[in-house]
Amino acid sequence: MNASIKKNARKGLKIISKGDELYHYARVISNTRFGYMPAAVVYCDTTEDVSFCINYCRDHKVPFRVRSGGHQHEGMCSANNAIIIDLSEINKITDIDKKKNTAWIPAGKQLGQVYEELEKIHKTIPGGGCQSVNVGGLTQGGGWGTSIRKYGLTCDSVTDIELVLASGEKVIANNENKYADLFKALKGGGGGNFGVVIRFKFKLVSILPVVTTFGLQWEKPKDVKGVVTRWAELHAKKDGIVEELSATCTMIIEKLPNSKEFGVHGRMGGKFYGSRTKLKVLLHDYFGEFLPKELKNDIFSENPVGYSDTSKLKKAALKSKTKSKDATPTLSYTANQRLLTDFINPAGNMEYSMHIGKKCKDLSLTILPSSGPSSTCDQPHPHKVSSSFPKDDVDHKKLVEQVYTYLKNSCYRSDVNMYMSFHCMGGAVTNNAGKNSFGYAQKPYMLQIQAWWDDVSNVFTNVGRNSEYLKWVKDFRISLNKYTEGSFINFVDKTLVPDIEKEENRLKLLEIYYNKKNLNELRKVKKKYDPAQLFSFQMSILPK
């Protein structure tokens, strides 16, 4: 098969297969829990290359997977003995129209590069935080980021989508042409279901005149639970939070730099489309009892709740490069985004075998990792995530208390970062309900359980550790079942339903992610454009 695809491919098309010198580099995906051995990785340069791969795999009955950045949390962008259609070489932003504020952005472009290039014209897209995530998977899954309340999901800024269908044909789908049903399905229906997306036409958003980013920390249990509860209750109110402000809360066990004690600490970080002065007023209005009377001028470099400043966040109350009367900008918008991501997705600093509330299980490590991952989503690591939304009638205080209790009673080691993220929603997300395939637009926020272990330099592994951390995520989610429902396809967890090889169980799992109504519509689109299920993987949508 490898020789056959190389023989049929155009001259110069880069194909790396088993036995090639760079094979073990090419096969790596973001979640290194999955050590798949694909038959070959094809690095497509053009739409025609993608069509060639689709036609070849269809005609020769060869399984394939589509990979834009390799960040599929359950590893479903790869598989043993499959052809990997890699889009990372299709990475040039084109057709930038400054008058209409539009640009074509390819699926294989990394977010960090998108931010850097668009910043030069004072524009951006409402993307996610992880710099190495590529646009393709992010946007097709919906896309959460810290502009979400003002501009909605990442997919909400897309006006046109170019893709290759199962037939090998290239089409452009938008809301006005005959592919309107496909266009809606591709916005939140998840990647790799209906075709191979080559690029998106985005309506760009401005970072002028000023965007302010902030980060706050709390240590005392009363403050941690109080501020997260207040945050949740405010988002549950229709007009509780202005749409210009998007923020994430994180609960994590850590030791602050000048503290001797470990505990469940709280963080809040976010982005405000407005001035620092106005942000200070809003923060006091929303969280006044948890803040000092006077926030320092740079609310990142001076920790506003009395603790030592965070080394990664010095001088990080960042703005765009346009001056305002409030302050002179210090770093770029892109650096702003990077520091914010590091803050709300913290790397651990625990001591080995540190335990909180119960005895740690002996994992019999022959070599002790010195620390947990130095980053989370921007380096290959073994990891596990899961997500959910609060039930409509939930008591937010009880939900927050349950999260705190589980974390407090958890066991932590030096090789792992484990925490709960509360991601804001509402605002433009709710306003865009029905214009995409996201099934939970009415929810005020989202919960994401995260566990990342092994620094990228650690070549040792231990099955017992993997099992322990997977169990931690599973048990955490189960402990919240009384308060939560649903899940988000970008933060995918395929273990929510057992035996998903069976059709009835697969449909139960997919309904959790899309809701019943949306899933029925997506299945109709699947039947229309891919009735033979050429695009097939463990959680691909089944035709109706």
XYZ file of C-alpha atoms in Angstrom:
544
model
C 0.000 0.000 0.000
C 2.783 2.461 0.893
C 4.590 1.814 -2.380
C 1.306 2.120 -4.265
C 0.355 5.560 -2.961
C 3.869 6.855 -3.559
C 3.828 5.456 -7.085
C 0.524 7.147 -7.878
C 1.296 10.489 -6.213
C 2.587 13.531 -8.080
C 6.308 14.095 -8.076
C 7.375 16.107 -5.031
C 4.444 15.245 -2.780
C 5.954 14.507 0.634
C 4.892 11.075 1.864
C 6.538 9.558 4.934
C 5.861 5.896 5.584
C 7.037 3.122 7.907
C 10.761 2.646 7.629
C 11.463 6.205 6.531
C 13.969 8.183 8.577
C 11.438 10.743 9.851
C 8.549 8.317 10.362
C 8.556 8.359 14.169
C 8.567 12.149 14.106
C 5.777 12.368 11.531
C 3.456 9.970 13.355
C 3.449 11.890 16.671
C 0.200 13.597 17.686
C -0.472 15.923 20.598
C -1.787 13.209 22.930
C 1.139 10.816 23.248
C -1.031 8.314 25.142
C -1.820 7.086 21.646
C 1.211 5.628 19.909
C -0.474 4.900 16.599
C 1.539 3.520 13.692
C -0.109 4.819 10.512
C 0.814 3.355 7.138
C 1.915 6.748 5.825
C 1.624 10.468 6.460
C 0.898 12.558 3.362
C 1.814 16.231 3.724
C -0.567 17.889 1.279
C 0.496 21.204 -0.275
C -2.644 21.883 -2.284
C -6.325 21.115 -2.552
C -5.451 18.819 -5.452
C -3.213 16.790 -3.136
C -6.125 16.317 -0.761
C -8.396 15.225 -3.628
C -5.727 12.741 -4.719
C -5.604 11.230 -1.221
C -9.383 10.976 -0.946
C -9.701 9.363 -4.370
C -6.846 6.968 -3.708
C -8.177 5.850 -0.311
C -11.719 5.469 -1.636
C -10.744 3.547 -4.765
C -8.274 1.268 -2.960
C -10.455 0.864 0.150
C -7.683 2.184 2.384
C -8.628 3.688 5.791
C -7.522 7.257 6.397
C -7.629 10.035 8.982
C -7.503 13.811 8.589
C -4.972 15.785 10.653
C -4.626 19.552 10.714
C -2.701 20.028 13.964
C -2.929 16.652 15.692
C -4.658 18.050 18.792
C -7.633 15.679 18.858
C -7.747 14.813 22.565
C -8.737 11.179 21.966
C -6.200 10.673 19.194
C -8.846 10.151 16.508
C -6.815 12.127 13.952
C -4.597 9.041 13.602
C -4.877 5.239 13.532
C -2.822 2.137 12.966
C -2.201 1.284 9.299
C -4.181 4.289 8.029
C -3.159 7.010 5.608
C -2.886 10.352 7.433
C -3.969 13.318 5.319
C -1.901 16.049 6.954
C -2.867 19.680 6.242
C -0.080 21.488 8.078
C 1.691 22.439 4.825
C -1.402 24.318 3.633
C -0.738 27.281 5.908
C -0.795 30.585 4.028
C -3.336 33.266 4.941
C -4.608 34.738 1.666
C -7.020 37.285 0.188
C -6.903 39.698 3.114
C -9.507 42.384 2.419
C -8.949 45.320 4.755
C -12.116 47.102 3.618
C -14.410 44.122 4.203
C -12.319 42.809 7.124
C -12.108 39.306 5.699
C -9.365 36.758 5.017
C -9.045 33.121 3.956
C -7.297 31.147 6.697
C -6.248 27.537 6.020
C -7.103 24.626 8.294
C -3.405 23.805 8.700
C -2.419 27.197 10.118
C -1.354 27.342 13.760
C -3.279 29.782 15.938
C -0.156 31.475 17.252
C 0.890 32.268 13.700
C -2.598 33.526 12.867
C -2.508 35.928 15.796
C 0.964 37.195 14.882
C 0.183 37.802 11.207
C -3.222 39.410 11.745
C -1.923 41.616 14.530
C 0.143 43.470 11.942
C -3.105 44.843 10.516
C -4.668 45.232 14.003
C -7.033 42.305 13.489
C -7.606 38.872 14.976
C -10.066 35.991 15.025
C -11.909 34.836 18.167
C -9.789 31.707 18.446
C -8.670 29.532 21.312
C -5.758 29.933 23.671
C -3.329 27.164 22.737
C -0.850 28.578 20.250
C -0.015 25.281 18.519
C -3.622 24.253 17.861
C -4.447 24.528 14.162
C -7.466 26.353 12.817
C -9.106 23.293 11.229
C -10.028 21.195 14.250
C -10.716 24.208 16.460
C -13.216 25.791 14.080
C -15.046 22.629 13.006
C -15.615 21.732 16.657
C -16.963 25.215 17.371
C -13.979 26.794 19.073
C -13.876 28.258 22.586
C -11.683 31.259 23.388
C -11.421 34.397 25.498
C -13.350 36.543 23.025
C -16.348 34.244 23.165
C -18.881 36.486 24.890
C -18.244 39.365 22.486
C -17.784 37.448 19.219
C -19.104 33.948 19.881
C -17.485 30.644 19.029
C -14.636 30.673 16.525
C -16.944 29.178 13.874
C -19.378 32.083 14.243
C -16.921 34.367 12.434
C -16.713 32.055 9.392
C -18.558 33.134 6.228
C -17.363 30.522 3.710
C -15.710 27.085 3.872
C -13.693 25.392 1.126
C -13.538 21.606 1.384
C -13.048 18.359 -0.498
C -16.006 15.972 -0.417
C -15.992 12.175 -0.372
C -16.248 12.294 -4.168
C -12.935 14.166 -4.351
C -14.741 17.278 -5.574
C -13.757 20.697 -4.222
C -16.694 22.900 -3.162
C -17.237 26.141 -1.277
C -20.052 26.081 1.268
C -21.746 29.130 2.736
C -25.099 30.147 4.114
C -26.353 31.428 0.756
C -25.604 28.585 -1.663
C -26.793 25.003 -2.148
C -24.371 23.788 0.515
C -25.963 25.813 3.327
C -26.836 22.636 5.263
C -23.240 21.442 4.985
C -21.952 24.877 5.993
C -23.959 24.795 9.230
C -22.891 21.208 9.975
C -19.218 22.102 9.581
C -19.587 24.840 12.218
C -19.578 22.763 15.383
C -20.189 19.291 13.949
C -16.603 18.217 14.571
C -13.735 17.616 12.165
C -13.458 14.729 9.730
C -17.171 13.963 9.401
C -18.278 15.419 6.071
C -15.133 16.154 4.089
C -11.656 17.622 4.378
C -11.825 21.338 5.108
C -9.024 23.190 3.311
C -9.659 26.741 4.472
C -12.161 29.133 6.053
C -13.105 32.649 5.090
C -13.223 34.635 8.335
C -14.827 37.920 9.222
C -11.927 39.487 11.122
C -12.378 41.395 14.365
C -10.463 44.478 15.485
C -8.086 44.676 18.441
C -8.378 48.488 18.389
C -8.521 50.794 20.174
C -7.567 48.661 23.187
C -7.857 45.141 24.597
C -6.981 44.536 28.245
C -6.019 41.153 29.686
C -6.060 40.363 33.393
C -5.262 37.640 35.906
C -6.186 37.272 39.570
C -5.377 34.628 42.208
C -6.913 33.510 45.499
C -5.643 31.147 48.179
C -8.084 31.043 51.092
C -10.857 28.423 50.709
C -13.594 30.944 51.413
C -12.288 33.284 48.709
C -11.699 30.530 46.139
C -15.183 29.084 46.482
C -16.764 32.498 46.862
C -15.327 34.087 43.753
C -16.018 31.059 41.503
C -19.574 30.833 42.822
C -20.086 34.545 42.197
C -18.614 34.155 38.701
C -20.982 31.254 37.936
C -24.062 33.009 39.287
C -23.305 36.184 37.349
C -22.991 34.252 34.104
C -26.294 32.502 34.817
C -28.062 35.895 34.822
C -29.088 37.286 31.453
C -27.357 40.625 31.984
C -25.001 39.563 34.752
C -21.747 40.183 32.830
C -21.055 42.633 30.003
C -20.407 40.902 26.673
C -17.056 42.663 26.249
C -15.614 40.591 29.120
C -14.727 36.886 28.753
C -13.031 35.045 31.592
C -12.065 31.583 32.784
C -11.830 30.423 36.378
C -9.435 27.625 37.350
C -9.304 25.534 40.506
C -5.977 23.776 41.012
C -3.872 22.400 43.847
C -0.620 24.299 43.902
C 1.848 26.109 46.099
C 2.201 29.818 45.476
C 5.795 31.091 45.160
C 6.186 32.553 48.671
C 3.931 30.114 50.477
C 4.815 26.927 52.391
C 1.337 25.431 52.096
C -0.375 23.457 49.330
C -4.069 23.897 48.775
C -6.893 24.329 46.296
C -6.195 27.740 44.845
C -8.304 29.769 42.466
C -7.435 31.789 39.389
C -9.432 34.040 37.138
C -8.028 35.254 33.849
C -9.627 36.822 30.856
C -9.862 39.420 28.164
C -11.786 42.675 28.086
C -12.459 44.633 24.913
C -12.009 47.985 26.554
C -9.733 50.060 28.742
C -7.963 49.060 31.931
C -9.795 51.790 33.822
C -13.208 50.457 32.865
C -12.148 46.873 33.572
C -11.150 47.807 37.119
C -14.587 49.291 37.712
C -16.306 46.171 36.367
C -14.178 43.819 38.450
C -15.044 45.751 41.583
C -18.737 45.753 40.667
C -18.748 41.994 40.108
C -16.249 40.721 42.681
C -15.785 43.660 45.044
C -15.721 41.770 48.340
C -12.950 39.508 47.024
C -10.726 42.351 45.777
C -8.698 45.067 47.494
C -10.168 48.552 47.363
C -7.415 49.736 45.030
C -6.277 47.537 42.179
C -2.727 48.400 41.191
C -2.202 50.057 37.817
C -0.768 46.865 36.358
C -3.071 44.170 37.689
C -0.879 41.385 36.368
C 2.487 42.421 37.754
C 1.110 43.226 41.215
C -0.992 40.426 42.606
C -4.194 42.217 43.656
C -5.090 39.900 46.508
C -1.954 40.235 48.559
C 0.080 37.284 47.327
C 3.424 37.356 45.564
C 3.390 38.274 41.915
C 3.430 35.430 39.390
C 6.731 35.276 37.542
C 5.209 34.376 34.185
C 2.781 37.272 34.352
C 5.002 40.231 35.115
C 4.057 43.181 32.953
C 1.193 41.280 31.426
C -1.752 43.654 31.681
C -1.371 43.837 27.950
C -2.844 45.962 25.223
C -2.743 46.373 21.510
C -0.083 48.643 20.036
C -2.423 51.595 19.797
C -2.004 54.124 22.589
C -4.834 55.089 24.868
C -5.176 57.555 27.678
C -5.255 54.699 30.199
C -1.805 53.280 29.657
C 1.034 52.750 27.235
C 1.063 49.246 25.764
C 3.874 46.958 26.879
C 3.661 43.734 24.886
C 1.906 42.671 21.702
C -1.598 41.247 21.511
C -0.089 37.872 20.592
C 2.213 37.868 23.635
C -0.831 38.910 25.652
C -2.722 35.856 24.411
C 0.180 33.515 25.141
C 0.629 34.720 28.722
C -3.076 34.540 29.400
C -3.142 30.932 28.200
C -0.231 30.028 30.473
C -2.040 31.639 33.383
C -5.428 29.945 33.023
C -3.819 26.584 32.079
C -1.194 26.460 34.818
C 1.759 24.095 34.916
C 2.203 22.253 38.208
C 4.879 22.763 40.845
C 4.000 19.976 43.267
C 6.528 17.920 45.195
C 6.613 14.201 44.494
C 4.074 12.135 46.453
C 2.453 15.249 47.870
C -1.034 14.261 48.919
C -4.067 16.272 49.907
C -6.766 14.624 51.988
C -5.790 10.993 51.367
C -2.798 8.719 50.915
C -1.256 8.563 47.461
C -1.259 5.213 45.702
C 2.244 3.813 45.149
C 2.808 3.804 41.388
C 6.197 2.083 41.706
C 8.128 4.567 39.634
C 11.691 3.479 38.953
C 12.594 7.012 37.857
C 10.836 9.959 39.439
C 9.950 12.811 37.083
C 11.272 16.075 38.449
C 8.195 18.076 37.555
C 4.966 18.090 35.631
C 4.654 19.389 32.082
C 6.126 22.848 31.578
C 3.138 23.581 29.345
C -0.150 21.890 28.655
C -1.636 22.117 25.189
C 1.394 23.475 23.328
C 3.639 20.401 23.622
C 2.966 16.685 23.014
C 2.006 15.097 26.349
C -0.084 12.149 27.457
C -3.291 13.693 28.723
C -6.991 13.272 29.338
C -9.758 15.858 29.348
C -13.502 15.752 29.800
C -16.175 18.439 29.691
C -19.753 19.169 30.661
C -22.271 21.953 31.233
C -24.297 22.845 34.334
C -27.861 21.579 34.381
C -30.464 24.305 33.895
C -31.726 24.111 37.483
C -28.321 23.662 39.111
C -27.378 25.224 42.428
C -24.100 26.862 41.380
C -22.842 27.097 44.948
C -23.268 23.362 45.492
C -21.607 22.600 42.174
C -18.586 24.733 43.052
C -18.423 23.166 46.522
C -18.386 19.688 44.975
C -15.546 20.643 42.606
C -13.556 22.081 45.499
C -14.142 18.996 47.654
C -13.029 16.582 44.943
C -9.857 18.560 44.327
C -9.142 18.859 48.032
C -9.385 15.074 48.453
C -7.301 14.293 45.378
C -3.784 12.924 45.264
C -1.213 14.880 43.266
C 2.296 14.050 42.117
C 5.084 16.038 40.600
C 4.649 14.638 37.095
C 1.056 15.756 36.524
C -1.042 18.924 36.185
C -4.669 18.303 37.167
C -7.321 20.966 37.512
C -10.839 22.144 36.710
C -11.500 25.000 34.315
C -14.739 26.990 34.281
C -15.108 28.528 30.796
C -17.535 31.412 30.317
C -20.307 31.355 27.744
C -23.409 33.427 27.104
C -23.357 36.734 25.252
C -22.699 36.205 21.545
C -22.772 32.408 21.973
C -26.413 32.547 22.990
C -27.212 35.195 20.400
C -25.889 32.926 17.631
C -27.932 29.896 18.705
C -29.244 27.992 15.696
C -26.659 29.406 13.274
C -24.215 26.566 13.967
C -24.220 22.965 15.186
C -23.292 23.728 18.786
C -25.999 22.195 20.958
C -25.530 24.071 24.245
C -25.723 27.743 23.313
C -28.110 28.454 26.188
C -25.654 27.314 28.869
C -23.955 30.020 30.976
C -20.576 28.275 31.192
C -18.699 25.054 30.557
C -16.624 22.834 32.834
C -13.424 21.177 31.635
C -11.523 18.590 33.673
C -7.866 18.436 32.658
C -4.980 16.087 33.446
C -1.586 16.442 31.710
C 1.460 14.418 32.687
C 5.089 13.876 31.700
C 7.205 16.732 30.458
C 8.073 16.459 26.785
C 11.672 15.540 27.679
C 10.650 12.533 29.810
C 11.083 9.380 27.749
C 9.948 7.009 30.497
C 6.407 5.786 30.837
C 4.364 3.804 33.320
C 1.022 2.153 32.583
C 0.001 2.457 36.225
C 0.315 6.230 36.101
C -1.779 6.444 32.948
C -4.507 4.360 34.555
C -4.430 6.419 37.749
C -4.827 9.733 35.953
C -7.530 8.441 33.608
C -9.424 7.176 36.645
C -9.035 10.587 38.316
C -10.751 12.283 35.373
C -13.492 9.660 35.182
C -14.245 9.758 38.909
C -14.211 13.567 38.871
C -16.813 13.661 36.147
C -18.968 11.037 37.880
C -18.841 13.070 41.101
C -20.470 15.951 39.194
C -23.204 13.952 37.440
C -25.853 15.324 39.771
C -25.069 18.852 38.625
C -23.959 18.554 34.985
C -24.953 17.263 31.555
C -23.732 17.218 27.955
C -20.219 17.671 26.633
C -18.221 19.761 24.121
C -16.769 18.105 21.019
C -13.553 20.178 21.152
C -12.925 18.798 24.664
C -13.837 15.277 23.670
C -13.972 12.213 25.931
C -15.005 9.028 24.131
C -15.421 7.046 27.371
C -18.721 8.625 28.461
C -20.600 5.663 27.000
C -19.163 2.103 26.955
C -18.794 -0.091 23.865
C -19.153 2.670 21.296
C -18.332 0.146 18.558
C -22.039 -0.735 18.829
C -24.241 1.624 16.838
C -26.800 2.219 19.589
C -24.053 3.166 22.056
C -22.294 5.397 19.520
C -25.553 7.292 19.003
C -25.970 7.724 22.762
C -22.468 9.159 22.949
C -22.988 11.496 20.001
C -26.261 12.742 21.496
C -24.362 13.802 24.619
C -22.153 16.018 22.448
C -24.660 17.439 19.948
C -28.066 17.029 21.678
C -30.809 14.970 20.046
C -32.160 17.638 17.686
C -28.780 18.700 16.352
C -27.618 15.103 15.992
C -30.635 14.254 13.832
C -29.808 17.161 11.520
C -26.127 16.220 11.371
C -27.008 12.631 10.498
C -29.124 13.853 7.580
C -26.203 15.939 6.308
C -23.918 12.922 6.706
C -26.254 10.771 4.632
C -26.465 13.425 1.937
C -22.729 14.038 1.532
C -21.107 10.818 2.783
C -23.673 7.976 2.728
C -20.957 5.322 2.336
C -19.174 6.624 5.462
C -15.862 7.170 3.746
C -15.093 9.559 6.598
C -15.219 7.115 9.469
C -13.576 6.933 12.881
C -14.532 5.971 16.429
C -16.868 8.943 16.974
C -17.773 9.879 13.412
C -21.402 10.805 12.845
C -23.584 7.983 11.540
C -25.881 8.683 8.557
C -29.624 8.695 9.199
